[in-house]
Coordinates of C-alpha atoms in Angstrom, one line a residue:
X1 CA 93.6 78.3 126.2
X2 CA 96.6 77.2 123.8
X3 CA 95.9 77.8 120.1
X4 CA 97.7 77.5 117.3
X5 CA 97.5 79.6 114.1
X6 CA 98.3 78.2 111.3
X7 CA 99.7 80.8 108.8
X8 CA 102.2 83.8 108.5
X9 CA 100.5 86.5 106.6
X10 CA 99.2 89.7 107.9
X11 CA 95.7 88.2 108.5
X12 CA 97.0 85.4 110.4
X13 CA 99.7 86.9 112.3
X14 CA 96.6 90.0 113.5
X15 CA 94.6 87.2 114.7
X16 CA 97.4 85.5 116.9
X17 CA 97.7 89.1 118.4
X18 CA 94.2 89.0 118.9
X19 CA 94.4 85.6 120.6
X20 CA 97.2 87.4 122.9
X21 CA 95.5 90.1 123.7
X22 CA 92.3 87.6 124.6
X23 CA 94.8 85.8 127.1
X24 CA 95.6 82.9 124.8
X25 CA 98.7 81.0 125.0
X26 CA 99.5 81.2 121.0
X27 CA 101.6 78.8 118.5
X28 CA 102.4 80.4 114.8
X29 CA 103.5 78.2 112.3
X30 CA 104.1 78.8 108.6
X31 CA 106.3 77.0 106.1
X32 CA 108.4 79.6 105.4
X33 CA 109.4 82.8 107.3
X34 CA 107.9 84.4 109.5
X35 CA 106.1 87.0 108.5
X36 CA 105.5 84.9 105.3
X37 CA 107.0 87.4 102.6
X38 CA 105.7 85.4 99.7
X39 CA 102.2 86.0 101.3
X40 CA 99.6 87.4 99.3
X41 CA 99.6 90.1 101.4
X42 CA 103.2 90.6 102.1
X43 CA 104.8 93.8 100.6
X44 CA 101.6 95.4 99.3
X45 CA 100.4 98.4 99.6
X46 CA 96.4 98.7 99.8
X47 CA 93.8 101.5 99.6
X48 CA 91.6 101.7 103.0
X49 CA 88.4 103.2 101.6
X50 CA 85.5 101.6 103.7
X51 CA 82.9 102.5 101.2
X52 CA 80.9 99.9 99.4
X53 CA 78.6 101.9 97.4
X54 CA 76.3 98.5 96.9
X55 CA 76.5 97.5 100.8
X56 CA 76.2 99.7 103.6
X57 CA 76.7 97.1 106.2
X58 CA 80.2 96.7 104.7
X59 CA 80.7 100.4 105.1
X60 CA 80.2 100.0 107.8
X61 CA 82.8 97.7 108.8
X62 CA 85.3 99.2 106.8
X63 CA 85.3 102.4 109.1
X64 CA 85.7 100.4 111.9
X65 CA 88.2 98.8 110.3
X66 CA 90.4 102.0 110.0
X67 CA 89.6 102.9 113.4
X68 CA 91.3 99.5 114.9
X69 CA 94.1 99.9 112.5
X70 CA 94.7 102.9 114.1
X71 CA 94.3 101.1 117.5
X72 CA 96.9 98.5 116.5
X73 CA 99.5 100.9 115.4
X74 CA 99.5 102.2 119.0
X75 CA 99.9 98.5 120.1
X76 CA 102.3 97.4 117.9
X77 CA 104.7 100.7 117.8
X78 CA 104.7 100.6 114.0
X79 CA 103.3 103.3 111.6
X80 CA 101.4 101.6 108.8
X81 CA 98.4 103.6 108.0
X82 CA 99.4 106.3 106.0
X83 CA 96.2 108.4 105.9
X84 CA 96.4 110.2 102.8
X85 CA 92.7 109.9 102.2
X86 CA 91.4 107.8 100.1
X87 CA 88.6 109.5 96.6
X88 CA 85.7 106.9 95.1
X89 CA 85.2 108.4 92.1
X90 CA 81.7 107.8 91.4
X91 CA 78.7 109.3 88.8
X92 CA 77.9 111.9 90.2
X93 CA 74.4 111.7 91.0
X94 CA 75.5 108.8 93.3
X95 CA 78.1 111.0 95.3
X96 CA 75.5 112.1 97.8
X97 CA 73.8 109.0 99.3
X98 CA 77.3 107.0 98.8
X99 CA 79.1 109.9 101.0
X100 CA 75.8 110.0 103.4
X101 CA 76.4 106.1 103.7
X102 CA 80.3 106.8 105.0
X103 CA 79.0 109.5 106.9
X104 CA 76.6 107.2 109.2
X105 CA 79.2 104.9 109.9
X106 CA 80.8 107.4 111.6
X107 CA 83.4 108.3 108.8
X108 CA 84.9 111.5 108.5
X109 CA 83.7 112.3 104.4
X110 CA 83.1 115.0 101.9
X111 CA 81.1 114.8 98.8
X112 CA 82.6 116.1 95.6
X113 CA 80.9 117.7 92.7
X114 CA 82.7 117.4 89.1
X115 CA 84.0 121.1 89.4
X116 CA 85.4 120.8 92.9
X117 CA 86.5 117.1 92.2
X118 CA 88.6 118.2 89.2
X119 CA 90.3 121.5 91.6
X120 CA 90.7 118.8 94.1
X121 CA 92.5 116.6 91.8
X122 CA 94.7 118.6 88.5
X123 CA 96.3 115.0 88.1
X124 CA 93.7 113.4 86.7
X125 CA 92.0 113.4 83.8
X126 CA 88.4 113.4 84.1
X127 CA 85.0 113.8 82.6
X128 CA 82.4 116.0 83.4
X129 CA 79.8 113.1 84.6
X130 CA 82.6 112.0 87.9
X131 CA 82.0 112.8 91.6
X132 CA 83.7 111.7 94.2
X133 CA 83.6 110.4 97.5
X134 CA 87.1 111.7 100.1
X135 CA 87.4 109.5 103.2
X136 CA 89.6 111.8 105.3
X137 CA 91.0 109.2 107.6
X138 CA 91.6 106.5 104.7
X139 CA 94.6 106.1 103.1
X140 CA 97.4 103.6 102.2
X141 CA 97.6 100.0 104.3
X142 CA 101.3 99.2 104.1
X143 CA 100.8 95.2 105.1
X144 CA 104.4 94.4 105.2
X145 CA 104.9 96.7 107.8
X146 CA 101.9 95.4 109.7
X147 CA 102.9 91.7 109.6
X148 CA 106.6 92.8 110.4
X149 CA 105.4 94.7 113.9
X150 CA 102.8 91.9 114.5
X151 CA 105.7 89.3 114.5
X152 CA 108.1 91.6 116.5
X153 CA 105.5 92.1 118.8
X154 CA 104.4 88.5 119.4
X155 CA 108.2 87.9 119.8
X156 CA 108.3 89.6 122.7
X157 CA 105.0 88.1 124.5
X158 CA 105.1 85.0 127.5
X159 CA 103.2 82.5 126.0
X160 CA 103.9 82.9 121.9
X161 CA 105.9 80.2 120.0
X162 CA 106.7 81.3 116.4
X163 CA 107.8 78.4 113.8
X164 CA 109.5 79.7 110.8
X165 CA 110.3 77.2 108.0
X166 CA 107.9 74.2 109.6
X167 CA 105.6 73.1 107.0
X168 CA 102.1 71.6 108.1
X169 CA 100.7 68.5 106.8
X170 CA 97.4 67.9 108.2
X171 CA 95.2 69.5 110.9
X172 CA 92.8 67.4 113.2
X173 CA 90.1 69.6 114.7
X174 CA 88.7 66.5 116.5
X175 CA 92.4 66.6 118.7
X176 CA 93.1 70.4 118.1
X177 CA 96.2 69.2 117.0
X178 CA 98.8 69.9 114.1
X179 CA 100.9 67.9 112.3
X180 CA 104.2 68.6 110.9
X181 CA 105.7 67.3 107.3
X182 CA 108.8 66.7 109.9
X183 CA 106.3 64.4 111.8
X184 CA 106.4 66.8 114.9
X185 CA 102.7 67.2 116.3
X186 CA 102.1 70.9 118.1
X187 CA 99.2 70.3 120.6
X188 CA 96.6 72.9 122.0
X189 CA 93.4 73.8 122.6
X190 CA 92.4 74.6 119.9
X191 CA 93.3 75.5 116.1
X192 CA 92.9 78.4 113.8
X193 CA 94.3 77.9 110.0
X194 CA 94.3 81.1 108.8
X195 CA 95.2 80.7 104.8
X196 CA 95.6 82.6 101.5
X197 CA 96.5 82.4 97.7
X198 CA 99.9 80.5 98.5
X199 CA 98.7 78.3 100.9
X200 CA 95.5 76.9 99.7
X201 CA 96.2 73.4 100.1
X202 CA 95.7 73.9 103.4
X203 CA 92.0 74.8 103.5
X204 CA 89.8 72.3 103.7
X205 CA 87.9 71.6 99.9
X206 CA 84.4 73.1 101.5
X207 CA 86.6 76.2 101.1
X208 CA 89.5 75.8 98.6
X209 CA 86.9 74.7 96.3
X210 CA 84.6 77.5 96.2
X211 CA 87.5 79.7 95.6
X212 CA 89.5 80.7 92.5
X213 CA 92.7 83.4 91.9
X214 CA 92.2 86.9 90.9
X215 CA 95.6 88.5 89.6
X216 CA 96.4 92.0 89.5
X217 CA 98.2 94.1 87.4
X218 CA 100.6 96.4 89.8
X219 CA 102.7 98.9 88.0
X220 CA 105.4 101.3 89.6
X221 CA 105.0 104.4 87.8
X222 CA 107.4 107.0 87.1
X223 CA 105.7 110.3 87.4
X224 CA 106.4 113.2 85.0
X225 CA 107.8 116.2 87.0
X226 CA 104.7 118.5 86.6
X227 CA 102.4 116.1 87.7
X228 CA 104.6 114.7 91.0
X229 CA 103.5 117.3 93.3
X230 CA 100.1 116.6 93.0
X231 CA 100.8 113.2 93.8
X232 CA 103.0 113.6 96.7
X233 CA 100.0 115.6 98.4
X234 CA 96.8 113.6 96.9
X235 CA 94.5 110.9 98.2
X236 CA 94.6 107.2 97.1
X237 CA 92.2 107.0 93.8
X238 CA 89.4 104.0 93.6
X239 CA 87.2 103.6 90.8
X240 CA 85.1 100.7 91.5
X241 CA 83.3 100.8 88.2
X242 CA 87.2 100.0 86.4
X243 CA 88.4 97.9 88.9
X244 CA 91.5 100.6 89.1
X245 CA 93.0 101.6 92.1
X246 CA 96.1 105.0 92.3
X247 CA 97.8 104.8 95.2
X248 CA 100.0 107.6 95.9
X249 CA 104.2 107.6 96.6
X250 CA 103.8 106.9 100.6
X251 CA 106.4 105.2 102.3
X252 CA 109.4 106.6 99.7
X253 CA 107.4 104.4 97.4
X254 CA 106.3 105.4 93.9
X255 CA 102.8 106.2 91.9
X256 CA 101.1 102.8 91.9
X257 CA 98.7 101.8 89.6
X258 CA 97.0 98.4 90.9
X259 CA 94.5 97.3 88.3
X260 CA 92.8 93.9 86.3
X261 CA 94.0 95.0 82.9
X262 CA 96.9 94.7 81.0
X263 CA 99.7 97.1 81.8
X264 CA 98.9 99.2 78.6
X265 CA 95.8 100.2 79.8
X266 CA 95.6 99.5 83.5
X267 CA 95.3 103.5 84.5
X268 CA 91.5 103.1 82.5
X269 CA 92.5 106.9 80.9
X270 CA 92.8 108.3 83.8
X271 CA 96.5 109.4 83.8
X272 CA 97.2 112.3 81.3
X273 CA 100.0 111.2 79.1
X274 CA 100.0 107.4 81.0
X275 CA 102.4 104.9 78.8
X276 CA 105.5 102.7 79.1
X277 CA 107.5 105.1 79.9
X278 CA 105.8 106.1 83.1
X279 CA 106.1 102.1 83.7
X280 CA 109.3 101.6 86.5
X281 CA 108.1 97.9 87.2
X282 CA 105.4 95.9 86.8
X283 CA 104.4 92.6 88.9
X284 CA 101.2 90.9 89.9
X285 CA 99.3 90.2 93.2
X286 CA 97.5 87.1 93.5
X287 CA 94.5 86.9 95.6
X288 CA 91.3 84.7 96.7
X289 CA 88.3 85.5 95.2
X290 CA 84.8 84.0 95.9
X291 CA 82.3 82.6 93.4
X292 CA 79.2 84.9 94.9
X293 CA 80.2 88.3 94.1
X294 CA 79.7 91.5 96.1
X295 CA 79.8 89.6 99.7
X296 CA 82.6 89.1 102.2
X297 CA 83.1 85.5 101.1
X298 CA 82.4 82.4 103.2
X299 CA 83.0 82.4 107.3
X300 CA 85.3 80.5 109.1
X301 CA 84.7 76.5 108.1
X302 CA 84.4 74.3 111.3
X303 CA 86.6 71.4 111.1
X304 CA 85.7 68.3 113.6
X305 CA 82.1 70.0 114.5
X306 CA 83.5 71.0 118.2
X307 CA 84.5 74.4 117.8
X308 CA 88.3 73.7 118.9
X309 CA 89.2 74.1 114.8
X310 CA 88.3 76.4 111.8
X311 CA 89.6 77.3 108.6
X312 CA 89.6 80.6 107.1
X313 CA 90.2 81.5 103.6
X314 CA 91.7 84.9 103.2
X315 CA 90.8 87.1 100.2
X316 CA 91.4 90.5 99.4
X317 CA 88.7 92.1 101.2
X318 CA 89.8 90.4 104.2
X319 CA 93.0 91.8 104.6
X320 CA 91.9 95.2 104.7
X321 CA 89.3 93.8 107.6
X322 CA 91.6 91.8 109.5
X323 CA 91.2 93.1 112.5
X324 CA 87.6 92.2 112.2
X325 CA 88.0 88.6 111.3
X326 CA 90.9 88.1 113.9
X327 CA 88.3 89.6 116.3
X328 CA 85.4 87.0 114.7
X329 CA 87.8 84.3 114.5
X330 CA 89.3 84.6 118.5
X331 CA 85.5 84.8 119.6
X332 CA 83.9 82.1 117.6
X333 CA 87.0 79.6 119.4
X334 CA 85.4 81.0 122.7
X335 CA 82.2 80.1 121.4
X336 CA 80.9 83.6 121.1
X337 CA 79.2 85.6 118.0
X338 CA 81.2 87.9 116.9
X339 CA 80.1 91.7 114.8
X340 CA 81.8 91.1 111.5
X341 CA 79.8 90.2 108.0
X342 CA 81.5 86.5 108.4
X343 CA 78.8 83.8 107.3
X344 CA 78.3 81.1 110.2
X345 CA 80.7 78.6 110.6
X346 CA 79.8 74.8 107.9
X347 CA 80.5 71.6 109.7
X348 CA 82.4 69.5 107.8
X349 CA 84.5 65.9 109.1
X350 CA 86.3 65.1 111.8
X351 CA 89.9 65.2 110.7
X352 CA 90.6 67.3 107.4
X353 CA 93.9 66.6 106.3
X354 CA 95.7 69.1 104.6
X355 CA 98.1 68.6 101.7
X356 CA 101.6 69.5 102.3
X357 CA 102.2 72.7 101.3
X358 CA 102.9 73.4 97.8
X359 CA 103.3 76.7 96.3
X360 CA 99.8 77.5 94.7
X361 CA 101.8 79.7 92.1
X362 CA 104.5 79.4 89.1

């Protein structure tokens, strides 16, 4: 089978491995380069923790989620899992069933109690009523590096056409076919448009309109020398209940504090002596988010009823999953159900044109 993918993210480039390795014939095409740098999920750094203290079927697929990764960075020849674990810092009456839910998925966890939490970690400031969760084989999900080996690796494959710089204008699932703002048509089998923040305009409204942006605070941090060791040798930090996430320096990166609030404040008091002069650089991620809280967000969207064609919008959950939903989304086009959380696929007409496109952002 032929398919083309339309998009040049992380998300979208893992599923046209996916198709590879499935023993598609693959297309990419993206309107810019390729991978898409300007992708939501280009040059980010994310925090692998599969737990989901509200949803243990999500757990669930979050450590199998790290255990692909792993799988992929043997495939691809690229390191970009740094597995510094990964600390939910929870109440800590809720340590023990959250690290029991981890521990049933088959991830490798330790529950910590306020005293051994606060050993554990001297570079944070915490209160007496935290416990934490450690997932040992979490860590930091460089996804510039992944979409960077997934393209170099696809380059190399019989069968994969990339297409840097080649805008798309509308996508008939009734024909499997894409069109071009050039005019050009590419032709196939079948379609997979694979899009996120930036690209929008491409989903169809069944999905673009159920969606608004999230934006995140990111701040580079520079680290006072006492505290740097600690750092260098620490897990990444979530604290669901904040919305905060510390990642560590990986990669020759620095401290980064990725967070909803305003720079000022975006480490929630958890940094002793945090304030602008820790602050290196500060810039903000924009990602999908999904009106129905706490779920994976909508499935793949059918387009022309056939099966030859879906959409799929890609928020920020998803890009830590993507091996999942490249997995779903290859096995739905071969008309089999997949084991991800994606919802089942919505019907929706024929031919759903896309608008050229347009940078979502300003």
């Amino acid at each position: 089978m032929r398919v083309t993918v339309v998009g040049g993210g992380a998300v979208a480039l893992i599923t046209a491995v996916e198709c590879v390795l499935s023993g598609h014939q693959v297309a990419v095409v993206d309107q810019g380069p390729l991978p898409a740098v300007r992708g939501a999920s280009s040059g980010r750094r994310r925090i692998t923790a599969a737990l989901d203290p509200a949803d243990p079927a999500a757990t669930s697929d979050g450590v199998r989620a790290q255990e692909r990764w792993g799988v992929l960075e043997g495939l691809l020849g690229t390191r970009f899992h740094e597995r510094t674990g990964a600390l939910t810092l929870l109440p800590e009456p809720a340590v023990g069933a959250a690290a029991q839910s981890v521990g049933s998925a088959g991830g490798a966890v330790r529950a910590l109690a306020a005293d051994e939490l606060a050993q554990r970690c001297p570079q944070l400031r915490l209160d007496g009523g935290l416990g934490g969760v450690l997932e040992e084989r979490a860590g930091v999900l460089l996804t510039d590096r992944v979409a960077a080996a997934a393209v170099g690796w696809l380059r190399w494959q019989p069968g994969v056409e990339l297409h840097p710089y080649r805008p798309v204008a509308s996508v008939d699932g009734e024909s499997a076919s894409v069109r071009l703002v050039n005019g050009d048509v590419l032709r196939g089998d079948a379609v997979l448009v694979v899009a996120g923040a930036r690209s929008r305009g491409l989903l169809p409204p069944v999905l673009s309109e159920g969606t608004t942006l999230r934006r995140r605070t990111l701040i580079s941090c520079r680290v006072p020398r006492g505290q740097a060791a600690a750092w260098a040798r620490g897990p990444a930090v979530l604290v669901p209940g904040l919305g905060i996430g510390l990642v560590p320096p990986v990669a020759g990166s620095a401290l980064l504090v990725d967070a909803d609030g305003a720079p000022e404040r975006a480490d929630g008091g958890l940094l002793p002596g945090f304030g602008p002069d820790w602050i290196a650089a500060t810039e903000y991620r924009h990602t999908l988010s999904f009106a129905a809280p706490g779920g994976p967000g909508p499935g793949p969207v059918e387009l022309g009823g056939r099966g030859r064609a879906l959409a799929y919008a890609v928020c920020d959950s998803s890009v830590l999953s993507a091996p999942l939903v490249a997995r779903e989304l290859v096995d739905r086009l071969a008309g089999h159900a997949g084991h991800s959380r994606l919802a089942v696929p919505v019907p929706v007409p024929a031919s759903v044109p896309a608008s050229v496109p347009v940078p979502v952002l300003r």
